[in-house]
Short mmCIF file of C-alpha atoms and ligand atoms in Angstrom, two decimals:
data_model
loop_
_atom_site.label_atom_id
_atom_site.label_comp_id
_atom_site.label_asym_id
_atom_site.label_seq_id
_atom_site.Cartn_x
_atom_site.Cartn_y
_atom_site.Cartn_z
CA UNK A 1 0.00 0.00 0.00
CA UNK A 2 1.22 3.49 -0.81
CA UNK A 3 1.43 5.78 2.20
CA UNK A 4 0.62 9.42 1.68
CA UNK A 5 2.78 12.01 3.39
CA UNK A 6 1.13 13.37 6.53
CA UNK A 7 0.41 17.06 6.08
CA UNK A 8 2.41 18.96 8.68
CA UNK A 9 0.50 21.48 10.76
CA UNK A 10 3.27 22.89 12.96
CA UNK A 11 4.96 26.04 11.69
CA UNK A 12 8.38 25.24 10.40
CA UNK A 13 7.74 21.62 9.54
CA UNK A 14 8.73 21.71 5.89
CA UNK A 15 6.57 19.91 3.39
CA UNK A 16 6.14 19.25 -0.31
CA UNK A 17 2.46 18.27 -0.11
CA UNK A 18 -0.13 20.68 -1.54
CA UNK A 19 -1.39 23.52 0.68
CA UNK A 20 -3.12 22.07 3.75
CA UNK A 21 -6.56 23.05 5.11
CA UNK A 22 -4.81 24.70 8.07
CA UNK A 23 -2.73 26.87 5.75
CA UNK A 24 -5.83 27.76 3.73
CA UNK A 25 -7.58 28.75 6.96
CA UNK A 26 -4.68 31.04 7.88
CA UNK A 27 -4.49 32.45 4.36
CA UNK A 28 -8.16 33.37 4.24
CA UNK A 29 -8.02 35.11 7.64
CA UNK A 30 -4.78 36.89 6.76
CA UNK A 31 -5.27 38.22 3.26
CA UNK A 32 -2.59 39.61 0.96
CA UNK A 33 -2.50 42.97 -0.77
CA UNK A 34 -3.58 42.27 -4.36
CA UNK A 35 -0.51 43.06 -6.48
CA UNK A 36 -2.45 45.47 -8.71
CA UNK A 37 -2.61 47.74 -5.63
CA UNK A 38 1.11 48.40 -6.15
CA UNK A 39 -0.18 51.11 -8.52
CA UNK A 40 -1.24 53.12 -5.42
CA UNK A 41 1.40 54.88 -3.31
CA UNK A 42 -0.80 54.33 -0.24
CA UNK A 43 -2.66 51.09 0.26
CA UNK A 44 -6.33 51.58 1.22
CA UNK A 45 -6.92 50.03 4.66
CA UNK A 46 -9.14 47.26 3.28
CA UNK A 47 -6.46 46.25 0.73
CA UNK A 48 -3.47 46.35 3.11
CA UNK A 49 -2.20 42.88 3.99
CA UNK A 50 -3.21 41.44 7.35
CA UNK A 51 -1.43 39.16 9.77
CA UNK A 52 -3.11 38.23 13.02
CA UNK A 53 -1.85 35.20 14.95
CA UNK A 54 -4.87 34.69 17.21
CA UNK A 55 -8.34 36.34 17.28
CA UNK A 56 -9.00 40.01 16.49
CA UNK A 57 -9.99 41.56 19.84
CA UNK A 58 -12.84 44.12 19.79
CA UNK A 59 -11.75 46.83 22.20
CA UNK A 60 -13.92 49.50 23.85
CA UNK A 61 -11.85 52.64 23.18
CA UNK A 62 -13.43 54.50 26.13
CA UNK A 63 -12.36 51.87 28.64
CA UNK A 64 -8.98 51.18 27.00
CA UNK A 65 -5.79 52.26 28.82
CA UNK A 66 -2.13 52.00 27.90
CA UNK A 67 0.16 51.20 30.84
CA UNK A 68 3.87 52.00 30.81
CA UNK A 69 5.71 50.25 33.60
CA UNK A 70 8.35 47.70 34.54
CA UNK A 71 11.83 49.10 35.09
CA UNK A 72 10.80 52.78 35.08
CA UNK A 73 10.94 55.49 37.76
CA UNK A 74 7.33 56.56 37.26
CA UNK A 75 4.73 54.12 35.86
CA UNK A 76 2.26 55.94 33.59
CA UNK A 77 -1.22 55.28 32.24
CA UNK A 78 -2.85 56.90 29.20
CA UNK A 79 -6.34 56.98 27.76
CA UNK A 80 -6.81 57.24 23.99
CA UNK A 81 -7.81 60.92 24.34
CA UNK A 82 -4.64 61.63 26.34
CA UNK A 83 -2.45 60.04 23.64
CA UNK A 84 -4.30 61.96 20.93
CA UNK A 85 -3.71 65.25 22.80
CA UNK A 86 0.07 64.74 22.63
CA UNK A 87 2.52 65.59 19.83
CA UNK A 88 1.14 64.14 16.60
CA UNK A 89 3.18 62.75 13.70
CA UNK A 90 2.25 61.04 10.45
CA UNK A 91 4.72 58.74 8.71
CA UNK A 92 4.26 56.82 5.46
CA UNK A 93 5.51 53.35 6.33
CA UNK A 94 5.83 50.22 4.23
CA UNK A 95 5.01 47.20 6.41
CA UNK A 96 5.92 43.75 5.20
CA UNK A 97 5.35 40.43 6.92
CA UNK A 98 8.61 38.57 7.59
CA UNK A 99 6.94 35.48 6.11
CA UNK A 100 6.20 37.15 2.76
CA UNK A 101 7.36 34.78 0.01
CA UNK A 102 7.23 31.73 2.31
CA UNK A 103 5.18 29.47 0.05
CA UNK A 104 7.73 29.92 -2.77
CA UNK A 105 10.43 28.22 -0.69
CA UNK A 106 11.01 24.51 -1.36
CA UNK A 107 10.41 22.47 0.72
CA UNK A 108 7.65 24.79 1.98
CA UNK A 109 7.82 25.79 5.68
CA UNK A 110 4.26 25.37 6.99
CA UNK A 111 2.73 28.60 8.32
CA UNK A 112 0.86 31.53 6.77
CA UNK A 113 1.50 30.66 3.09
CA UNK A 114 2.32 34.06 1.59
CA UNK A 115 3.20 34.34 -2.07
CA UNK A 116 4.21 38.00 -2.73
CA UNK A 117 1.41 40.10 -1.23
CA UNK A 118 2.32 40.31 2.47
CA UNK A 119 3.07 44.02 2.14
CA UNK A 120 1.37 47.42 2.14
CA UNK A 121 2.05 51.12 2.73
CA UNK A 122 -0.12 53.41 4.83
CA UNK A 123 0.09 56.82 6.43
CA UNK A 124 0.27 56.01 10.13
CA UNK A 125 -0.60 58.83 12.54
CA UNK A 126 0.18 58.73 16.22
CA UNK A 127 2.38 60.07 18.95
CA UNK A 128 6.11 59.31 19.19
CA UNK A 129 6.94 56.73 21.86
CA UNK A 130 10.32 58.19 22.91
CA UNK A 131 8.96 61.18 24.92
CA UNK A 132 6.60 58.87 26.85
CA UNK A 133 9.47 56.59 27.77
CA UNK A 134 11.46 59.66 28.82
CA UNK A 135 8.60 60.82 31.07
CA UNK A 136 8.35 57.36 32.61
CA UNK A 137 12.10 57.45 33.23
CA UNK A 138 13.45 54.17 31.91
CA UNK A 139 15.93 52.60 34.35
CA UNK A 140 19.50 53.05 32.99
CA UNK A 141 19.96 49.31 33.62
CA UNK A 142 17.03 48.44 31.30
CA UNK A 143 17.96 46.55 28.11
CA UNK A 144 14.61 45.75 26.50
CA UNK A 145 11.18 47.32 26.18
CA UNK A 146 8.37 44.77 25.88
CA UNK A 147 5.15 45.55 23.98
CA UNK A 148 2.08 43.43 24.72
CA UNK A 149 -1.13 43.18 22.71
CA UNK A 150 -4.65 42.36 23.90
CA UNK A 151 -4.87 39.20 21.74
CA UNK A 152 -4.21 35.79 23.29
CA UNK A 153 -3.75 32.30 21.96
CA UNK A 154 -1.57 29.23 21.88
CA UNK A 155 1.48 28.87 19.66
CA UNK A 156 4.20 26.24 19.92
CA UNK A 157 2.17 24.67 22.73
CA UNK A 158 2.50 27.85 24.81
CA UNK A 159 -0.42 30.07 25.85
CA UNK A 160 0.55 33.69 25.40
CA UNK A 161 -0.48 37.24 24.70
CA UNK A 162 1.12 38.45 21.47
CA UNK A 163 4.21 40.32 22.66
CA UNK A 164 7.48 41.52 21.18
CA UNK A 165 10.42 43.52 22.49
CA UNK A 166 12.81 46.14 21.16
CA UNK A 167 16.17 47.13 22.63
CA UNK A 168 15.89 50.42 24.56
CA UNK A 169 17.95 52.15 21.84
CA UNK A 170 15.51 50.93 19.14
CA UNK A 171 12.36 51.74 21.15
CA UNK A 172 13.55 55.32 21.76
CA UNK A 173 14.22 56.01 18.06
CA UNK A 174 12.26 59.20 17.25
CA UNK A 175 10.27 57.47 14.47
CA UNK A 176 8.66 54.70 16.54
CA UNK A 177 4.98 55.67 16.85
CA UNK A 178 2.01 54.75 18.99
CA UNK A 179 -0.40 54.94 16.05
CA UNK A 180 -4.14 55.57 16.36
CA UNK A 181 -4.91 56.37 12.71
CA UNK A 182 -4.27 54.67 9.37
CA UNK A 183 -4.63 56.73 6.19
CA UNK A 184 -6.33 59.49 8.17
CA UNK A 185 -9.04 57.34 9.80
CA UNK A 186 -9.16 55.50 13.14
CA UNK A 187 -7.43 52.12 12.96
CA UNK A 188 -9.77 49.40 11.67
CA UNK A 189 -10.25 46.59 14.25
CA UNK A 190 -8.05 44.20 12.26
CA UNK A 191 -5.13 46.66 12.15
CA UNK A 192 -4.93 47.20 15.91
CA UNK A 193 -7.72 49.52 17.13
CA UNK A 194 -7.44 51.65 19.17
CA UNK A 195 -3.61 51.90 19.28
CA UNK A 196 -0.75 49.93 17.77
CA UNK A 197 2.99 50.27 17.65
CA UNK A 198 4.55 51.18 14.29
CA UNK A 199 8.26 50.44 13.99
CA UNK A 200 9.36 51.89 10.62
CA UNK A 201 11.88 49.82 8.66
CA UNK A 202 11.20 46.62 10.59
CA UNK A 203 9.33 43.56 9.44
CA UNK A 204 5.72 43.72 10.62
CA UNK A 205 6.03 41.46 13.68
CA UNK A 206 7.58 44.35 15.65
CA UNK A 207 4.55 46.61 15.14
CA UNK A 208 2.40 45.18 17.94
CA UNK A 209 -1.37 45.72 17.42
CA UNK A 210 -4.02 46.26 20.15
CA UNK A 211 -1.31 47.56 22.44
CA UNK A 212 -2.15 47.37 26.16
CA UNK A 213 1.19 47.39 27.97
CA UNK A 214 4.75 48.65 27.58
CA UNK A 215 7.30 47.38 30.09
CA UNK A 216 10.97 48.19 30.42
CA UNK A 217 13.07 45.21 31.46
CA UNK A 218 16.55 44.91 32.98
CA UNK A 219 17.04 41.47 31.44
CA UNK A 220 16.66 40.38 27.80
CA UNK A 221 13.07 39.46 26.89
CA UNK A 222 12.64 35.77 26.04
CA UNK A 223 8.94 35.52 25.02
CA UNK A 224 7.81 33.07 22.34
CA UNK A 225 7.46 35.61 19.51
CA UNK A 226 10.99 36.86 20.26
CA UNK A 227 13.00 33.68 20.88
CA UNK A 228 11.06 30.81 19.25
CA UNK A 229 9.51 32.61 16.30
CA UNK A 230 10.79 35.27 13.92
CA UNK A 231 14.25 33.72 13.70
CA UNK A 232 16.44 32.87 10.75
CA UNK A 233 17.21 29.31 11.87
CA UNK A 234 18.01 25.88 10.45
CA UNK A 235 15.84 23.73 12.76
CA UNK A 236 13.39 23.94 15.63
CA UNK A 237 16.23 23.83 18.17
CA UNK A 238 18.67 26.12 16.34
CA UNK A 239 18.39 29.59 17.97
CA UNK A 240 19.57 31.21 14.72
CA UNK A 241 19.45 34.98 14.32
CA UNK A 242 16.53 37.29 15.11
CA UNK A 243 14.45 38.72 12.24
CA UNK A 244 14.75 42.52 12.39
CA UNK A 245 14.70 44.99 9.49
CA UNK A 246 13.02 44.49 6.12
CA UNK A 247 15.26 43.11 3.38
CA UNK A 248 15.43 44.84 0.00
CA UNK A 249 12.68 43.91 -2.47
CA UNK A 250 10.94 45.09 -5.66
CA UNK A 251 7.56 43.94 -6.93
CA UNK A 252 5.81 44.73 -10.20
CA UNK A 253 2.17 45.24 -11.02
CA UNK A 254 1.36 42.19 -13.17
CA UNK A 255 0.78 43.70 -16.63
CA UNK A 256 -2.21 43.13 -18.93
CA UNK A 257 -5.19 41.05 -17.83
CA UNK A 258 -5.27 37.86 -15.74
CA UNK A 259 -6.71 34.43 -16.40
CA UNK A 260 -9.24 33.78 -13.60
CA UNK A 261 -7.88 30.44 -12.37
CA UNK A 262 -4.15 30.58 -13.08
CA UNK A 263 -3.78 34.37 -12.97
CA UNK A 264 -1.42 34.03 -15.93
CA UNK A 265 -1.15 37.35 -17.75
CA UNK A 266 -2.32 38.20 -21.26
CA UNK A 267 -0.71 41.32 -22.78
CA UNK A 268 -1.14 43.03 -26.18
CA UNK A 269 1.99 43.36 -28.33
CA UNK A 270 3.56 46.83 -28.49
CA UNK A 271 4.80 49.29 -25.89
CA UNK A 272 3.92 48.29 -22.31
CA UNK A 273 4.71 50.45 -19.29
CA UNK A 274 5.76 48.07 -16.52
CA UNK A 275 5.56 49.58 -13.05
CA UNK A 276 6.05 48.58 -9.48
CA UNK A 277 7.54 49.61 -6.14
CA UNK A 278 10.72 48.82 -4.26
CA UNK A 279 11.72 49.14 -0.60
CA UNK A 280 14.30 48.19 2.00
CA UNK A 281 14.12 48.70 5.76
CA UNK A 282 17.90 49.03 5.87
CA UNK A 283 18.83 51.78 3.39
CA UNK A 284 17.26 53.87 0.60
CA UNK A 285 16.53 52.19 -2.75
CA UNK A 286 19.35 52.83 -5.19
CA UNK A 287 18.42 50.86 -8.30
CA UNK A 288 15.75 48.61 -9.79
CA UNK A 289 16.43 46.33 -12.74
CA UNK A 290 13.94 44.48 -14.92
CA UNK A 291 14.66 41.28 -16.83
CA UNK A 292 12.78 40.23 -19.93
CA UNK A 293 13.58 36.58 -20.64
CA UNK A 294 16.74 36.84 -18.54
CA UNK A 295 18.10 40.06 -20.10
CA UNK A 296 18.45 42.76 -17.42
CA UNK A 297 18.00 46.53 -17.95
CA UNK A 298 17.72 49.42 -15.53
CA UNK A 299 14.27 50.72 -14.59
CA UNK A 300 13.51 54.39 -13.92
CA UNK A 301 12.95 55.36 -10.29
CA UNK A 302 10.20 57.77 -9.17
CA UNK A 303 11.28 60.39 -6.61
CA UNK A 304 11.70 58.97 -3.09
CA UNK A 305 8.63 59.15 -0.84
CA UNK A 306 10.01 59.70 2.66
CA UNK A 307 12.40 57.51 4.57
CA UNK A 308 10.10 54.55 5.20
CA UNK A 309 7.74 54.21 2.21
CA UNK A 310 8.35 52.16 -0.91
CA UNK A 311 9.64 53.91 -4.05
CA UNK A 312 7.88 53.67 -7.41
CA UNK A 313 9.63 52.54 -10.58
CA UNK A 314 8.72 52.18 -14.26
CA UNK A 315 10.15 50.35 -17.24
CA UNK A 316 9.20 50.66 -20.92
CA UNK A 317 8.91 47.24 -22.53
CA UNK A 318 8.39 46.61 -26.24
CA UNK A 319 6.30 43.42 -26.00
CA UNK A 320 6.80 40.93 -28.85
CA UNK A 321 4.24 38.17 -29.45
CA UNK A 322 4.91 34.89 -27.61
CA UNK A 323 5.59 33.70 -24.08
CA UNK A 324 7.89 35.79 -21.88
CA UNK A 325 9.21 35.86 -18.35
CA UNK A 326 9.44 39.20 -16.52
CA UNK A 327 11.46 39.71 -13.33
CA UNK A 328 12.46 42.70 -11.21
CA UNK A 329 15.29 43.15 -8.75
CA UNK A 330 16.08 45.98 -6.35
CA UNK A 331 19.34 47.13 -4.80
CA UNK A 332 19.59 49.44 -1.79
CA UNK A 333 22.25 52.02 -0.89
CA UNK A 334 24.13 49.40 1.14
CA UNK A 335 24.53 47.42 -2.09
CA UNK A 336 22.17 44.71 -0.86
CA UNK A 337 20.55 42.92 -3.80
CA UNK A 338 17.67 40.46 -3.95
CA UNK A 339 18.70 36.85 -4.58
CA UNK A 340 17.45 35.19 -7.78
CA UNK A 341 16.41 32.05 -5.89
CA UNK A 342 14.81 31.68 -2.43
CA UNK A 343 17.14 30.95 0.47
CA UNK A 344 15.75 28.23 2.72
CA UNK A 345 15.38 28.62 6.47
CA UNK A 346 13.27 26.59 8.91
CA UNK A 347 10.48 29.12 9.48
CA UNK A 348 10.47 30.52 5.93
CA UNK A 349 11.45 34.04 7.01
CA UNK A 350 12.66 36.93 4.85
CA UNK A 351 12.39 35.30 1.43
CA UNK A 352 13.08 38.34 -0.75
CA UNK A 353 13.95 36.40 -3.91
CA UNK A 354 12.99 38.21 -7.11
CA UNK A 355 9.43 38.02 -8.42
CA UNK A 356 8.83 36.19 -11.67
CA UNK A 357 5.80 37.06 -13.83
CA UNK A 358 5.10 34.81 -16.82
CA UNK A 359 3.16 36.62 -19.57
CA UNK A 360 1.69 35.68 -22.92
CA UNK A 361 1.84 38.46 -25.52
CA UNK A 362 -0.81 38.30 -28.25
CA UNK A 363 -0.26 39.94 -31.65
N1 MTE B 401 -1.05 42.05 18.86
C1 MTE B 401 -0.58 41.59 17.69
N2 MTE B 401 0.23 42.39 16.97
C2 MTE B 401 0.72 41.98 15.78
C3 MTE B 401 0.42 40.69 15.28
C4 MTE B 401 -0.45 39.87 16.04
O1 MTE B 401 -0.78 38.75 15.67
N3 MTE B 401 -0.94 40.35 17.24
N4 MTE B 401 0.98 40.28 14.09
C5 MTE B 401 2.23 40.95 13.72
C6 MTE B 401 2.68 40.62 12.39
S1 MTE B 401 3.47 39.14 12.22
C7 MTE B 401 2.59 41.50 11.35
S2 MTE B 401 3.29 41.13 9.86
C8 MTE B 401 1.89 42.79 11.50
C9 MTE B 401 0.78 42.90 10.49
O2 MTE B 401 0.12 44.13 10.61
P1 MTE B 401 -1.23 44.36 9.80
O3 MTE B 401 -2.14 43.17 10.06
O4 MTE B 401 -1.77 45.65 10.30
O5 MTE B 401 -0.85 44.42 8.36
O6 MTE B 401 1.31 42.93 12.79
C10 MTE B 401 2.11 42.46 13.85
N5 MTE B 401 1.51 42.83 15.09
MO1 MO B 402 4.26 38.98 10.04
#
């Protein structure tokens, strides 16, 4: 008798079997940004990607309080109105899930099975965190600041509230926001209402939603989402390296029109303006290249759009009838370039390999 492979349901357990019901369940709760939305500099809230580990909590904004405590001289508590009365800043920030690209890695690490769309850019409005930490008086011995969300669940066999930490030096960066608005409107429930952290330049896991508590700590934080997840590791027991800032990446708007089932593209012969966006959480975008059937040329960059938002690019393509393969590749000012092939790691983190778009050009 032939034995079928058992579909793995634990994150990290690599598999070659087709997408499992558990992955489908995650994928339908946590939707991608449709790639055609790369045409918009700002992603409308309903089109921005979503990643929620547990259940979306529905929070009564009137009763909600943010507590700042732990290793501080003066514990503080804020209502939403008190946060909104403080210094206000708006930053355009590209958020990307660290697992974006995961399902393109072979063998596939089992978790949220992103293809390319685990990304979006919004205007996030809130109050800078640094002055609040200064008022609370973080203990000079403190090393980490821990951010806890209102959502709870079980992951890796461990019951937990979603929580992540930043080093004190990272948490006090002037651009880390306690955000209460997305694209000029209150946060939608799924994006962290009433207040979330926004950590520009970092993969999305750092931007804790439904924030309830901020605690300074004199010892390194070892919670599940810090030490057991969001690592570049080789196995379940390999500690590996922590996932931090967003790696360089470019994506293109798939040209022409799609086939419903396969989403393969149909394009008319002649001049085609290819466009897309590129970003890196580590340095400004320096160059984007486009390959048509393996031949690379330089794309034209739009002007930069602030320090933390993706940058538009365009490329004029003279489409000849037949089947073609389009790819795009970004480089940032540190000279970091996207790999042509995915690099495997146990949890499927940070796969920024170049996008490939097969197209059929009709005469
Ligand atoms: N409280 C809480 N915050 C969270 C998460 C979560 O599950 N719970 N998911 C994180 C992850 S992994 C990502 S990629 C981003 C996604 O933010 P978005 O859903 O607003 O796009 O939120 C982060 N903040
Ligand atoms: Mo994520």
